[in-house]
Tab-separated table of C-alpha atoms in Angstrom:
chain	number	residue	atom	x	y	z
A	1	MET	CA	6.427	0.855	6.335
A	2	ARG	CA	5.446	1.408	9.720
A	3	ASN	CA	3.440	4.428	9.133
A	4	GLN	CA	1.847	2.820	6.479
A	5	LEU	CA	1.038	0.075	8.961
A	6	TYR	CA	-0.335	2.402	11.886
A	7	LEU	CA	-2.342	3.899	8.966
A	8	ALA	CA	-4.088	0.666	7.698
A	9	ALA	CA	-4.702	-0.035	11.177
A	10	GLY	CA	-6.275	3.058	11.894
A	11	THR	CA	-8.015	3.211	9.097
A	12	CYS	CA	-9.820	-0.588	9.860
A	13	PHE	CA	-10.204	0.268	13.359
A	14	PHE	CA	-12.204	3.533	12.089
A	15	ALA	CA	-13.856	1.903	9.544
A	16	ALA	CA	-15.374	-0.961	11.952
A	17	VAL	CA	-16.055	1.084	15.011
A	18	ALA	CA	-17.597	4.392	13.109
A	19	PHE	CA	-19.933	2.301	10.275
A	20	GLY	CA	-19.527	-1.068	11.811
A	21	PHE	CA	-19.461	-3.432	9.761
A	22	ALA	CA	-21.180	-2.333	6.944
A	23	PRO	CA	-20.264	-3.184	3.486
A	24	TRP	CA	-18.563	-0.007	2.523
A	25	ALA	CA	-16.632	0.027	5.432
A	26	LEU	CA	-15.210	-3.428	4.656
A	27	ALA	CA	-14.193	-2.663	1.500
A	28	LEU	CA	-12.459	0.333	2.885
A	29	ALA	CA	-10.525	-2.320	5.190
A	30	ALA	CA	-9.899	-4.723	2.562
A	31	GLY	CA	-8.611	-1.936	-0.047
A	32	THR	CA	-6.370	-0.689	2.399
A	33	VAL	CA	-4.901	-4.070	3.477
A	34	LEU	CA	-4.601	-4.971	0.346
A	35	ILE	CA	-2.239	-1.667	-1.161
A	36	THR	CA	-0.520	-2.345	2.674
A	37	PHE	CA	0.508	-5.702	1.450
A	38	ASN	CA	1.744	-4.518	-1.740
A	39	PHE	CA	3.811	-1.520	-0.220
A	40	TRP	CA	5.179	-4.069	2.590
A	41	SER	CA	6.268	-6.351	-0.677
A	42	LEU	CA	8.305	-3.158	-2.494
A	43	ALA	CA	9.982	-2.353	0.582
A	44	LYS	CA	11.220	-5.777	1.338
A	45	PHE	CA	12.404	-6.316	-2.262
A	46	GLY	CA	13.472	-2.922	-2.534
A	47	GLN	CA	16.113	-3.644	0.390
A	48	HIS	CA	17.231	-6.634	-1.326
A	49	LEU	CA	17.209	-5.460	-4.784
A	50	ALA	CA	20.137	-2.705	-3.436
A	51	TYR	CA	22.515	-5.588	-3.154
A	52	MET	CA	22.150	-7.284	-6.050
A	53	ARG	CA	24.743	-7.300	-8.830
A	54	LYS	CA	23.161	-9.803	-11.246
A	55	GLY	CA	19.594	-10.004	-12.617
A	56	ALA	CA	18.288	-7.235	-10.666
A	57	VAL	CA	16.457	-5.628	-13.759
A	58	VAL	CA	14.663	-8.941	-15.056
A	59	SER	CA	13.691	-9.731	-11.145
A	60	LEU	CA	12.380	-6.250	-10.502
A	61	LEU	CA	9.915	-6.614	-13.644
A	62	ILE	CA	9.010	-10.057	-12.471
A	63	ARG	CA	7.510	-8.852	-9.148
A	64	PHE	CA	6.659	-5.951	-10.465
A	65	TYR	CA	4.073	-7.620	-13.224
A	66	GLY	CA	3.590	-10.483	-10.714
A	67	ARG	CA	2.398	-8.066	-7.911
A	68	LEU	CA	0.299	-5.966	-10.519
A	69	ILE	CA	-1.367	-9.370	-11.589
A	70	LEU	CA	-1.947	-10.440	-8.307
A	71	SER	CA	-3.461	-7.112	-6.999
A	72	GLY	CA	-5.505	-6.723	-10.023
A	73	LEU	CA	-7.119	-10.461	-9.569
A	74	ALA	CA	-7.800	-9.477	-6.212
A	75	LEU	CA	-9.746	-6.017	-7.110
A	76	TYR	CA	-11.389	-8.079	-9.396
A	77	GLY	CA	-12.348	-10.809	-6.798
A	78	LEU	CA	-13.290	-7.874	-4.499
A	79	ILE	CA	-15.464	-5.949	-7.239
A	80	VAL	CA	-17.401	-8.899	-8.681
A	81	PHE	CA	-17.469	-11.779	-6.318
A	82	GLY	CA	-17.412	-9.597	-2.981
A	83	GLU	CA	-19.646	-7.057	-4.668
A	84	CYS	CA	-17.582	-4.210	-2.855
A	85	SER	CA	-17.812	-0.638	-3.266
A	86	ILE	CA	-15.430	0.752	-5.877
A	87	TYR	CA	-15.138	4.050	-4.094
A	88	ALA	CA	-14.534	2.285	-1.142
A	89	LEU	CA	-11.491	0.346	-2.515
A	90	LEU	CA	-10.354	3.283	-4.016
A	91	ALA	CA	-10.383	4.976	-0.847
A	92	GLY	CA	-8.579	2.513	0.763
A	93	LEU	CA	-6.098	2.179	-1.971
A	94	SER	CA	-5.428	5.891	-1.435
A	95	THR	CA	-4.057	5.494	1.746
A	96	VAL	CA	-0.640	4.591	0.785
A	97	VAL	CA	-0.483	8.361	-1.143
A	98	VAL	CA	-1.476	9.907	1.977
A	99	ASN	CA	0.907	8.211	3.652
A	100	ALA	CA	3.460	9.597	1.115
A	101	ILE	CA	1.981	13.010	1.380
A	102	PHE	CA	2.286	12.964	5.163
A	103	TRP	CA	6.042	11.489	4.859
A	104	GLY	CA	7.166	14.856	2.352
A	105	VAL	CA	5.542	17.114	4.485
A	106	ALA	CA	7.441	16.108	7.322
A	107	GLY	CA	10.532	15.720	5.802
A	108	LEU	CA	10.056	19.441	4.446
A	109	ARG	CA	9.612	20.816	7.967
A	110	GLN	CA	12.408	19.272	9.421
A	111	LYS	CA	16.271	21.409	8.615
A	112	VAL	CA	18.335	20.220	6.182
A	113	LYS	CA	21.760	21.151	6.015
A	114	GLU	CA	23.238	21.755	2.781
A	115	ALA	CA	26.958	20.002	2.122
């Protein structure tokens, strides 16, 4: 989660400095902030879910579909009312994938002892 926050802050800073406050840069930052919020919500709920004894599946499904609906509404608002670039939003949303790839590569580079 920490790496995703750094990546989000870096992306927003880069978009603001390199492109100014162009509409493309703001859409990139909006996509990055949206996916970071989703990732943070999933991480916090995953920690809570590990200790739940009853109702974990129902709670997981409600949170998943709630996040999905809210993300869809946010994207709809950004595209329709905010007139954001779809490609910039997709680039911002893909930062979580970049984070996962870097995390996986870093994990592969460490020496792992087998039991």
